[in-house]
Amino acid sequence: MNVITPASGSTDRRAATIVMACLGVFVAYLPITTVAVSLPAIQRALSTSTAQLSWVQDAFVLPMAAFILTAGVFGDVHGRKKVFQAGLFFSAVGAAVALCAHNIETLWAGQALAGLGSAALLPTTLALISHAVPDFRERGKFIGMWAMALLAALAVGPVIAGVILDHYSWRWIYLLSIPLSLVAMAVAAPLLTDSRAPHGRKLDWPGQITAAVGVTALVYGVIEGGADSFTTPKVVAALALGVVALVAFVVAEKRSDSPMLDLAVFRSAAFTATALIALITFLGLIGFFFVLSLYFGMVQQLGTLEAGARLLLVPVAAIVAGAPAGRLMHRVPARWMITVGLLLIAGPLLAMTNLDTDTSYGSIAWRLIVLGVGLGLVTTPMTATAVAAVPHQLAGMASAANNAFRQVGGALGPAVLGALLSTRAVHTLPGHLADAGVTGTQAHTIVATAKAGGLGAVAGMNLGSTAGQVYGALGDSLLDGMRLCLIVAAVLVLIAAVCAVILLRRPQQAAAGAAKAAGTAQHGRPDASAENAQAAGTAQPVGHRRG
């Protein structure tokens, strides 16, 4: 049984818990897209280098990915309500610091604090819903609402940033997070139902330290390697440290009496599948959004608001498609919902490889809408299956792990696909310059500048009368890199679909696997509820009884 503080089963209190959880995940994800589309304005205002600018996003993503598991454990031990409110506090403080930033270092600090807040909010919001709605058949609907709140944050972010950048300074993109966080804290104090894991759960310091070091070092190594070279000493050292720390994490978790991430949960094929799908899918998708934003800005020369309106199609379509997904989970196995959704994502990615400089909005729109529908079909059942694959009193651990894999994939996506895009674009740039009639010393200088500072650095050069020709060559080179990235992203999504087909097995098999994992999750204490075991591999119930 969960320990509830204070105990209450009222409908009003449950409704308040669900509303607060949805608002929390909205606050957690809002900075991602608002900041992403504002990077050019930030670069102009603060006169930053390309490398410094890349760390504006990474300063947010790194602490989010590194401390999600730790936040889940703190919620299990000290109460999810406390961690939830701490997450809102850090989100508000981080936004306030960034709002007042007059140099890049202060902006990094604000982003890092906001990332810590998001790390606290993501696992606790799902765990609060899991506790408030213990019946998995009913819970799917509310996890669908949680997923829609996440997608809504991604949807409105570019529009909010576009409106602000057209009329005000870039720093005001951080304003909305402050009152949202503070109001949520005030409302949650009297109304939010608290919960925590059973007695005996305690903090796992060796696991928390090694996980944070491992994730941070690996993500840092990939980001810096993509921006510079994977053979530089600092990148090699970071990757080596990451591998050693993650091996130490596995050893620490096997020996711990109360592990932060009990490795026994990976005996559930359903939990393992959702972790892999989250990692692979978000690596491809977040990398795709990064590449597509460059296409709209650098190739089609669109303003922030215009680009944001186009990107808006994906999360809006995902919200429309995802709204009934929670209800469909009772009739359609999660295995097939996730697989179909992933195929609907992969198809448009491949279809967009024929985009050109003058491709019309209508031609792009239908592909983005189909991709969004696929994302909506994947998000809710993937999240619900991960939480249902373990006993609901370990929902904090399950949701934290699933979100950690998702955020690591999201952090690696822009780094990996950005490195591929840059390498391919710079490789093909000399040929496109020659085709445009730009040769000799000027072509050599342009290529050297692109290699040192990226394609965006060329825009700052004095190009004289050849500016139009150079920009055309840059656009063509960027298209070459984008097409490669789209193919890679589509392949990653197809790999995730294969994982769904193979690992999300039939109900009976999944139930047995989940029950076995659950029975060992507390070192011999079988705490799993029957409905969670039944739900693990598929959302289709095969009989329901309370454990």
Coordinates of C-alpha atoms in Angstrom, one line a residue:
M1 CA 0.0 0.0 0.0
N2 CA 1.1 3.5 -0.7
V3 CA 1.6 5.8 2.3
I4 CA -0.6 8.8 1.7
T5 CA -0.1 12.2 3.4
P6 CA -2.7 13.4 4.0
A7 CA -5.1 10.5 3.3
S8 CA -8.0 11.4 1.1
G9 CA -10.0 9.6 -1.5
S10 CA -12.2 12.5 -2.5
T11 CA -12.9 13.1 -6.2
D12 CA -12.1 16.8 -5.8
R13 CA -8.6 16.1 -4.4
R14 CA -7.9 13.5 -7.1
A15 CA -9.0 16.1 -9.7
A16 CA -6.7 18.7 -8.2
T17 CA -3.8 16.2 -8.2
I18 CA -4.3 15.4 -11.9
V19 CA -4.6 19.1 -12.8
M20 CA -1.4 19.9 -10.9
A21 CA 0.4 17.0 -12.6
C22 CA -0.6 18.3 -16.0
L23 CA 0.4 21.9 -15.1
G24 CA 3.8 20.6 -13.8
V25 CA 4.7 18.8 -17.0
F26 CA 3.6 21.8 -19.0
V27 CA 6.0 24.0 -16.9
A28 CA 8.8 21.4 -17.3
Y29 CA 8.6 21.3 -21.1
L30 CA 7.8 24.9 -21.9
P31 CA 11.4 26.1 -21.9
I32 CA 12.5 23.6 -24.5
T33 CA 10.8 25.0 -27.6
T34 CA 10.6 28.7 -26.5
V35 CA 14.4 28.8 -26.1
A36 CA 15.1 26.7 -29.2
V37 CA 13.4 29.2 -31.6
S38 CA 14.9 32.1 -29.8
L39 CA 18.6 31.1 -30.1
P40 CA 19.4 33.4 -33.1
A41 CA 18.0 36.4 -31.2
I42 CA 20.0 35.4 -28.1
Q43 CA 23.2 35.1 -30.2
R44 CA 22.7 38.6 -31.6
A45 CA 21.9 40.2 -28.3
L46 CA 24.7 38.6 -26.3
S47 CA 27.3 38.4 -29.1
T48 CA 28.1 34.7 -28.4
S49 CA 30.0 32.2 -30.5
T50 CA 28.3 29.2 -32.0
A51 CA 29.8 26.9 -29.4
Q52 CA 28.6 29.2 -26.5
L53 CA 25.1 29.3 -28.0
S54 CA 24.8 25.5 -28.3
W55 CA 25.3 25.3 -24.5
V56 CA 22.2 27.4 -23.9
Q57 CA 20.0 24.4 -24.7
D58 CA 22.5 21.9 -23.3
A59 CA 22.7 23.7 -20.0
F60 CA 19.0 22.9 -19.5
V61 CA 19.0 19.4 -20.9
L62 CA 22.1 18.1 -19.0
P63 CA 20.8 18.5 -15.5
M64 CA 17.3 17.3 -16.6
A65 CA 18.7 14.1 -17.9
A66 CA 21.3 13.6 -15.1
F67 CA 19.0 14.1 -12.1
I68 CA 15.6 12.7 -13.2
L69 CA 16.3 9.3 -11.5
T70 CA 17.5 11.0 -8.4
A71 CA 14.4 13.1 -8.2
G72 CA 12.2 10.0 -8.6
V73 CA 13.9 8.5 -5.5
F74 CA 13.6 11.7 -3.5
G75 CA 9.9 11.7 -4.2
D76 CA 9.5 8.0 -3.2
V77 CA 11.4 8.6 0.1
H78 CA 10.4 12.2 1.2
G79 CA 7.1 12.6 -0.6
R80 CA 6.3 13.4 -4.2
K81 CA 4.4 16.6 -3.2
K82 CA 7.6 18.1 -1.7
V83 CA 9.7 17.2 -4.8
F84 CA 6.9 18.5 -7.1
Q85 CA 6.9 21.9 -5.3
A86 CA 10.7 22.0 -5.3
G87 CA 10.6 21.4 -9.1
L88 CA 8.3 24.4 -9.5
F89 CA 10.5 26.5 -7.3
F90 CA 13.6 25.7 -9.3
S91 CA 11.7 26.3 -12.5
A92 CA 10.6 29.8 -11.3
V93 CA 14.1 30.7 -10.0
G94 CA 15.8 29.5 -13.2
A95 CA 13.4 31.5 -15.4
A96 CA 14.0 34.6 -13.2
V97 CA 17.8 34.3 -13.5
A98 CA 17.6 33.8 -17.2
L99 CA 15.2 36.8 -17.5
C100 CA 17.7 39.0 -15.9
A101 CA 20.8 37.6 -17.7
H102 CA 23.1 40.2 -19.4
N103 CA 25.8 37.7 -20.3
I104 CA 25.9 34.1 -21.6
E105 CA 27.2 32.6 -18.3
T106 CA 24.2 33.9 -16.3
L107 CA 21.9 32.6 -19.0
W108 CA 23.6 29.2 -18.6
A109 CA 23.0 29.3 -14.9
G110 CA 19.3 30.1 -15.3
Q111 CA 18.9 27.3 -17.8
A112 CA 20.6 24.8 -15.5
L113 CA 18.3 25.7 -12.6
A114 CA 15.3 25.4 -14.8
G115 CA 16.6 22.0 -15.9
L116 CA 16.9 20.9 -12.3
G117 CA 13.3 21.9 -11.8
S118 CA 12.2 19.9 -14.9
A119 CA 14.1 16.9 -13.6
A120 CA 12.1 17.1 -10.4
L121 CA 8.7 17.6 -12.1
L122 CA 8.8 14.9 -14.7
P123 CA 8.9 11.7 -12.6
T124 CA 6.8 13.1 -9.7
T125 CA 3.9 14.3 -12.0
L126 CA 3.5 10.8 -13.4
A127 CA 3.9 9.1 -10.0
L128 CA 1.2 11.4 -8.5
I129 CA -1.2 10.4 -11.2
S130 CA -0.4 6.7 -10.7
H131 CA -1.1 7.0 -7.0
A132 CA -4.3 9.0 -7.4
V133 CA -5.7 6.6 -10.0
P134 CA -4.5 3.0 -9.0
D135 CA -6.9 1.3 -11.6
F136 CA -4.8 1.0 -14.7
R137 CA -7.9 1.0 -17.0
E138 CA -8.9 4.4 -15.7
R139 CA -5.4 5.6 -15.3
G140 CA -4.7 5.5 -19.1
K141 CA -7.1 8.3 -19.7
F142 CA -5.3 10.6 -17.2
I143 CA -1.9 9.6 -18.5
G144 CA -3.2 10.7 -21.9
M145 CA -4.1 14.1 -20.4
W146 CA -0.5 14.3 -19.0
A147 CA 0.9 13.5 -22.4
M148 CA -1.3 16.1 -24.0
A149 CA -0.1 18.7 -21.5
L150 CA 3.5 17.8 -22.5
L151 CA 2.7 18.2 -26.2
A152 CA 0.8 21.4 -25.5
A153 CA 3.9 23.0 -24.0
L154 CA 5.9 22.0 -27.1
A155 CA 3.1 23.4 -29.3
V156 CA 2.7 26.9 -27.7
G157 CA 6.4 27.5 -27.1
P158 CA 7.4 28.5 -30.6
V159 CA 4.3 30.7 -31.0
I160 CA 4.9 32.5 -27.6
A161 CA 8.5 33.0 -28.6
G162 CA 7.6 34.3 -32.0
V163 CA 5.2 36.9 -30.7
I164 CA 7.6 38.1 -28.1
L165 CA 10.6 38.3 -30.4
D166 CA 8.5 40.3 -32.9
H167 CA 7.7 43.0 -30.3
Y168 CA 10.0 42.7 -27.3
S169 CA 13.4 41.5 -26.1
W170 CA 14.3 37.8 -26.2
R171 CA 14.6 37.7 -22.4
W172 CA 10.8 38.0 -22.0
I173 CA 10.3 34.4 -23.3
Y174 CA 11.1 33.4 -19.7
L175 CA 8.4 35.4 -18.1
L176 CA 5.4 33.0 -18.4
S177 CA 7.2 30.2 -16.4
I178 CA 7.5 32.4 -13.3
P179 CA 3.8 33.1 -12.5
L180 CA 2.8 29.6 -13.7
S181 CA 5.2 28.0 -11.3
L182 CA 4.3 30.2 -8.4
V183 CA 0.6 29.9 -8.8
A184 CA 0.9 26.1 -9.1
M185 CA 3.0 26.0 -5.8
A186 CA 0.3 28.0 -4.0
V187 CA -2.6 25.9 -5.3
A188 CA -0.7 22.6 -4.7
A189 CA 0.0 23.4 -1.0
P190 CA -3.5 22.8 0.3
L191 CA -5.0 20.6 -2.5
L192 CA -2.3 18.2 -3.8
T193 CA -2.5 14.7 -2.4
D194 CA 1.0 13.5 -1.3
S195 CA 2.3 10.0 -1.8
R196 CA 5.5 8.1 -1.3
A197 CA 6.9 4.6 -1.6
P198 CA 6.4 2.0 1.1
H199 CA 8.6 2.1 4.2
G200 CA 12.0 0.6 3.7
R201 CA 12.8 2.7 0.6
K202 CA 15.8 4.9 1.2
L203 CA 18.2 7.1 -0.7
D204 CA 20.9 5.3 -2.8
W205 CA 23.8 7.7 -2.8
P206 CA 26.3 5.5 -4.8
G207 CA 23.7 5.0 -7.4
Q208 CA 22.7 8.6 -7.6
I209 CA 26.3 9.9 -7.8
T210 CA 27.4 7.3 -10.5
A211 CA 24.2 7.8 -12.6
A212 CA 24.6 11.6 -12.5
V213 CA 28.3 11.5 -13.4
G214 CA 27.7 8.8 -16.1
V215 CA 24.8 10.6 -17.9
T216 CA 26.5 14.0 -17.7
A217 CA 29.8 12.8 -19.0
L218 CA 28.3 10.8 -21.9
V219 CA 26.0 13.6 -23.0
Y220 CA 28.8 16.2 -22.6
G221 CA 31.2 14.0 -24.7
V222 CA 28.7 13.5 -27.5
I223 CA 27.7 17.2 -27.6
E224 CA 31.4 18.4 -27.6
G225 CA 32.4 15.7 -30.0
G226 CA 29.7 16.7 -32.4
A227 CA 30.6 20.3 -32.2
D228 CA 34.4 19.7 -32.5
S229 CA 35.9 16.2 -32.9
F230 CA 35.5 12.9 -31.1
T231 CA 39.3 12.5 -31.0
T232 CA 40.0 15.6 -28.8
P233 CA 41.4 14.7 -25.3
K234 CA 38.5 16.3 -23.4
V235 CA 35.9 14.3 -25.5
V236 CA 37.7 11.0 -25.1
A237 CA 38.1 11.6 -21.4
A238 CA 34.4 12.5 -21.0
L239 CA 33.2 9.4 -22.9
A240 CA 35.6 7.2 -20.9
L241 CA 34.4 8.6 -17.6
G242 CA 30.8 8.2 -18.7
V243 CA 31.3 4.5 -19.5
V244 CA 33.2 3.8 -16.2
A245 CA 30.6 5.7 -14.2
L246 CA 27.7 3.8 -15.8
V247 CA 29.4 0.4 -15.2
A248 CA 29.9 1.5 -11.5
F249 CA 26.2 2.4 -11.5
V250 CA 25.2 -1.1 -12.5
V251 CA 27.5 -2.6 -9.9
A252 CA 26.1 -0.3 -7.2
E253 CA 22.5 -1.0 -8.0
K254 CA 23.1 -4.8 -7.9
R255 CA 24.6 -4.5 -4.4
S256 CA 22.2 -1.9 -3.0
D257 CA 19.4 -2.8 -0.5
S258 CA 17.3 0.0 -1.9
P259 CA 18.5 0.7 -5.4
M260 CA 17.6 4.0 -7.2
L261 CA 16.8 1.9 -10.3
D262 CA 16.1 -1.7 -9.5
L263 CA 17.6 -3.6 -12.4
A264 CA 15.0 -6.3 -11.9
V265 CA 12.4 -4.1 -13.6
F266 CA 14.2 -4.7 -16.9
R267 CA 13.1 -8.4 -16.6
S268 CA 9.8 -7.0 -17.8
A269 CA 9.9 -6.9 -21.6
A270 CA 7.3 -4.2 -21.5
F271 CA 9.4 -1.8 -19.4
T272 CA 12.6 -2.6 -21.3
A273 CA 10.8 -1.9 -24.6
T274 CA 9.4 1.4 -23.5
A275 CA 12.8 2.5 -22.3
L276 CA 14.4 1.7 -25.6
I277 CA 11.6 3.2 -27.6
A278 CA 11.7 6.4 -25.6
L279 CA 15.5 6.7 -26.0
I280 CA 15.6 5.9 -29.8
T281 CA 12.4 7.8 -30.7
F282 CA 13.4 11.0 -29.0
L283 CA 16.9 10.9 -30.3
G284 CA 15.5 10.9 -33.8
L285 CA 12.6 13.2 -33.2
I286 CA 14.3 16.0 -31.2
G287 CA 17.1 15.9 -33.7
F288 CA 14.6 16.2 -36.5
F289 CA 13.0 19.3 -34.9
F290 CA 16.5 20.8 -34.6
V291 CA 17.2 20.1 -38.3
L292 CA 13.8 21.3 -39.5
S293 CA 14.1 24.6 -37.6
L294 CA 17.4 25.2 -39.5
Y295 CA 15.6 24.5 -42.7
F296 CA 12.9 27.0 -42.1
G297 CA 15.3 29.6 -40.9
M298 CA 18.4 29.2 -43.1
V299 CA 17.0 27.7 -46.3
Q300 CA 13.5 29.2 -46.5
Q301 CA 14.5 32.4 -44.7
L302 CA 11.4 32.4 -42.5
G303 CA 11.0 34.6 -39.4
T304 CA 10.6 33.1 -35.9
L305 CA 6.8 33.3 -35.8
E306 CA 6.4 31.9 -39.3
A307 CA 8.7 29.0 -38.5
G308 CA 7.0 28.4 -35.1
A309 CA 3.6 28.3 -36.8
R310 CA 4.8 25.5 -39.1
L311 CA 6.4 23.5 -36.3
L312 CA 3.1 23.9 -34.4
L313 CA 1.5 21.4 -36.8
V314 CA 3.3 18.5 -35.2
P315 CA 2.3 18.9 -31.5
V316 CA -1.3 20.1 -32.5
A317 CA -1.8 16.9 -34.6
A318 CA -0.3 14.9 -31.7
I319 CA -2.7 16.4 -29.2
V320 CA -5.7 15.7 -31.5
A321 CA -4.6 12.1 -32.2
G322 CA -3.4 11.5 -28.6
A323 CA -6.7 12.6 -26.9
P324 CA -8.5 9.4 -27.6
A325 CA -5.4 7.2 -27.2
G326 CA -5.9 6.7 -23.5
R327 CA -9.4 5.3 -24.2
L328 CA -8.3 3.2 -27.1
M329 CA -5.7 1.5 -24.9
H330 CA -8.6 -0.6 -23.4
R331 CA -9.4 -2.1 -26.8
V332 CA -6.2 -2.0 -28.8
P333 CA -3.0 -3.6 -27.5
A334 CA -0.3 -1.0 -26.8
R335 CA 2.1 -3.1 -28.9
W336 CA 0.1 -2.2 -32.1
M337 CA -0.7 1.4 -31.1
I338 CA 3.0 2.1 -30.6
T339 CA 4.1 0.3 -33.7
V340 CA 1.6 2.0 -36.0
G341 CA 2.4 5.3 -34.5
L342 CA 6.1 4.8 -35.1
L343 CA 5.5 3.8 -38.7
L344 CA 3.4 7.0 -39.1
I345 CA 6.4 8.9 -37.9
A346 CA 9.0 7.2 -40.1
G347 CA 6.9 7.6 -43.3
P348 CA 6.9 11.5 -43.3
L349 CA 10.5 11.6 -42.3
L350 CA 11.4 9.7 -45.4
A351 CA 8.9 11.7 -47.5
M352 CA 10.6 15.0 -46.4
T353 CA 13.9 13.9 -48.0
N354 CA 12.7 15.5 -51.3
L355 CA 12.2 19.0 -49.7
D356 CA 13.7 21.8 -51.6
T357 CA 14.3 25.5 -51.2
D358 CA 11.0 26.5 -52.6
T359 CA 8.8 23.6 -51.3
S360 CA 5.4 25.0 -50.6
Y361 CA 3.9 25.2 -47.1
G362 CA 1.0 22.9 -48.1
S363 CA 3.4 20.2 -49.3
I364 CA 5.3 20.3 -46.0
A365 CA 2.1 20.6 -43.9
W366 CA 0.6 17.2 -44.6
R367 CA 3.8 15.4 -43.7
L368 CA 4.1 17.2 -40.4
I369 CA 0.5 16.4 -39.6
V370 CA 0.9 12.7 -40.3
L371 CA 4.1 12.8 -38.2
G372 CA 2.2 14.5 -35.3
V373 CA -0.6 11.9 -35.5
G374 CA 2.0 9.1 -35.1
L375 CA 3.6 10.9 -32.2
G376 CA 0.2 11.2 -30.5
L377 CA -0.4 7.5 -30.9
V378 CA 3.0 6.7 -29.3
T379 CA 3.3 9.0 -26.4
T380 CA 0.3 7.9 -24.2
P381 CA 0.6 4.1 -24.5
M382 CA 4.4 4.2 -24.2
T383 CA 4.2 6.2 -20.9
A384 CA 1.3 4.2 -19.5
T385 CA 2.9 0.9 -20.3
A386 CA 6.2 2.0 -18.6
V387 CA 4.3 3.0 -15.4
A388 CA 2.1 -0.1 -15.5
A389 CA 5.0 -2.5 -15.9
V390 CA 5.9 -2.1 -12.2
P391 CA 4.0 -2.0 -8.9
H392 CA 2.3 1.4 -8.7
Q393 CA 4.1 2.2 -5.4
L394 CA 7.3 2.1 -7.6
A395 CA 5.7 4.4 -10.2
G396 CA 8.2 7.1 -9.3
M397 CA 11.1 4.8 -10.2
A398 CA 9.4 3.7 -13.5
S399 CA 8.4 7.2 -14.6
A400 CA 11.8 8.6 -13.7
A401 CA 13.6 5.9 -15.6
N402 CA 11.3 6.3 -18.7
N403 CA 11.8 10.1 -18.6
A404 CA 15.5 9.7 -18.1
F405 CA 15.8 7.6 -21.2
R406 CA 13.6 10.0 -23.1
Q407 CA 15.7 13.0 -22.0
V408 CA 19.0 11.4 -22.8
G409 CA 17.7 10.6 -26.3
G410 CA 16.5 14.2 -26.5
A411 CA 19.8 15.5 -25.5
L412 CA 21.8 13.3 -27.9
G413 CA 19.4 14.0 -30.8
P414 CA 20.6 17.6 -31.7
A415 CA 24.2 16.7 -31.0
V416 CA 24.3 13.5 -33.2
L417 CA 22.1 14.8 -36.0
G418 CA 23.6 18.2 -35.8
A419 CA 27.1 16.7 -36.2
L420 CA 25.9 14.7 -39.2
L421 CA 24.2 17.7 -40.8
S422 CA 27.3 19.9 -40.3
T423 CA 29.7 17.3 -41.6
R424 CA 27.7 16.5 -44.7
A425 CA 26.9 20.2 -45.5
V426 CA 30.6 21.3 -45.2
H427 CA 31.6 18.3 -47.3
T428 CA 29.3 19.3 -50.2
L429 CA 29.7 23.1 -49.8
P430 CA 32.8 23.4 -52.2
G431 CA 30.9 21.7 -55.0
H432 CA 27.8 23.9 -54.5
L433 CA 30.0 27.1 -54.4
A434 CA 31.6 26.1 -57.7
D435 CA 28.2 25.5 -59.3
A436 CA 27.2 29.0 -58.1
G437 CA 30.3 30.5 -59.7
V438 CA 32.1 31.2 -56.4
T439 CA 35.7 29.9 -56.7
G440 CA 39.3 30.7 -55.8
T441 CA 40.3 32.5 -52.5
Q442 CA 36.8 33.5 -51.6
A443 CA 35.5 29.9 -51.8
H444 CA 38.5 28.7 -49.7
T445 CA 37.7 31.3 -47.0
I446 CA 34.0 30.5 -46.9
V447 CA 34.7 26.7 -46.5
A448 CA 37.3 27.4 -43.8
T449 CA 34.9 29.6 -42.0
A450 CA 32.1 27.0 -42.2
K451 CA 34.4 24.3 -40.9
A452 CA 35.5 26.4 -37.9
G453 CA 32.3 28.1 -36.9
G454 CA 29.5 26.2 -38.7
L455 CA 27.3 27.3 -41.7
G456 CA 25.8 30.2 -39.6
A457 CA 29.2 31.8 -39.3
V458 CA 29.3 32.4 -43.1
A459 CA 26.4 34.7 -42.8
G460 CA 28.5 37.1 -40.8
M461 CA 31.1 37.4 -43.5
N462 CA 31.4 40.4 -45.9
L463 CA 30.3 38.6 -49.1
G464 CA 29.9 41.6 -51.3
S465 CA 28.2 41.1 -54.7
T466 CA 28.4 37.3 -54.4
A467 CA 26.2 37.2 -51.3
G468 CA 23.1 35.8 -53.2
Q469 CA 25.2 33.1 -54.8
V470 CA 26.9 32.1 -51.5
Y471 CA 23.6 31.9 -49.7
G472 CA 22.1 29.7 -52.4
A473 CA 25.1 27.4 -52.1
L474 CA 24.8 27.3 -48.3
G475 CA 21.1 26.4 -48.7
D476 CA 21.9 23.6 -51.1
S477 CA 24.6 22.3 -48.7
L478 CA 22.2 22.5 -45.8
L479 CA 19.6 20.5 -47.8
D480 CA 22.2 17.8 -48.4
G481 CA 22.9 17.5 -44.7
M482 CA 19.2 17.6 -43.8
R483 CA 18.3 14.8 -46.1
L484 CA 21.0 12.6 -44.5
C485 CA 19.6 13.5 -41.0
L486 CA 16.1 12.7 -42.1
I487 CA 17.1 9.2 -43.3
V488 CA 19.0 8.6 -40.1
A489 CA 16.0 9.7 -38.0
A490 CA 13.6 7.5 -40.0
V491 CA 15.9 4.5 -39.5
L492 CA 16.1 5.2 -35.7
V493 CA 12.3 5.3 -35.5
L494 CA 12.0 2.1 -37.5
I495 CA 14.4 0.4 -35.1
A496 CA 12.1 1.6 -32.3
A497 CA 9.1 0.0 -34.1
V498 CA 11.0 -3.3 -34.3
C499 CA 11.6 -3.1 -30.5
A500 CA 7.9 -2.6 -30.0
V501 CA 6.9 -5.6 -32.1
I502 CA 9.5 -7.9 -30.5
L503 CA 9.5 -6.8 -26.9
L504 CA 5.9 -5.8 -26.3
R505 CA 4.6 -9.3 -26.4
R506 CA 1.2 -11.0 -25.9
P507 CA -0.8 -10.1 -22.8
Q508 CA -0.1 -13.4 -21.1
Q509 CA 3.7 -13.3 -21.7
A510 CA 3.9 -9.6 -20.6
A511 CA 1.9 -10.2 -17.5
A512 CA 4.2 -13.1 -16.4
G513 CA 7.3 -11.0 -17.1
A514 CA 6.0 -8.0 -15.2
A515 CA 4.8 -10.1 -12.3
K516 CA 8.2 -11.7 -12.1
A517 CA 10.0 -8.3 -12.1
A518 CA 7.6 -6.9 -9.6
G519 CA 8.0 -9.8 -7.3
T520 CA 11.7 -9.2 -7.1
A521 CA 11.6 -5.4 -7.2
Q522 CA 11.6 -5.1 -3.5
H523 CA 14.1 -7.9 -2.9
G524 CA 11.7 -10.6 -2.3
R525 CA 8.7 -8.6 -1.3
P526 CA 6.0 -9.2 -3.9
D527 CA 4.2 -5.8 -4.0
A528 CA 2.8 -5.8 -7.6
S529 CA -0.8 -5.3 -8.1
A530 CA -2.4 -7.6 -10.6
E531 CA -3.7 -4.9 -12.8
N532 CA -0.2 -3.5 -13.3
A533 CA 1.1 -6.8 -14.3
Q534 CA -1.7 -7.3 -16.8
A535 CA -1.1 -3.9 -18.3
A536 CA 2.6 -4.1 -18.8
G537 CA 2.9 -5.5 -22.3
T538 CA -0.5 -4.4 -23.6
A539 CA -3.1 -2.0 -22.5
Q540 CA -5.8 -4.5 -23.3
P541 CA -7.1 -6.1 -20.1
V542 CA -7.3 -9.8 -19.9
G543 CA -9.1 -10.0 -16.6
H544 CA -8.9 -7.6 -13.7
R545 CA -8.7 -8.2 -10.0
R546 CA -7.3 -6.2 -7.2
G547 CA -4.1 -7.6 -5.7

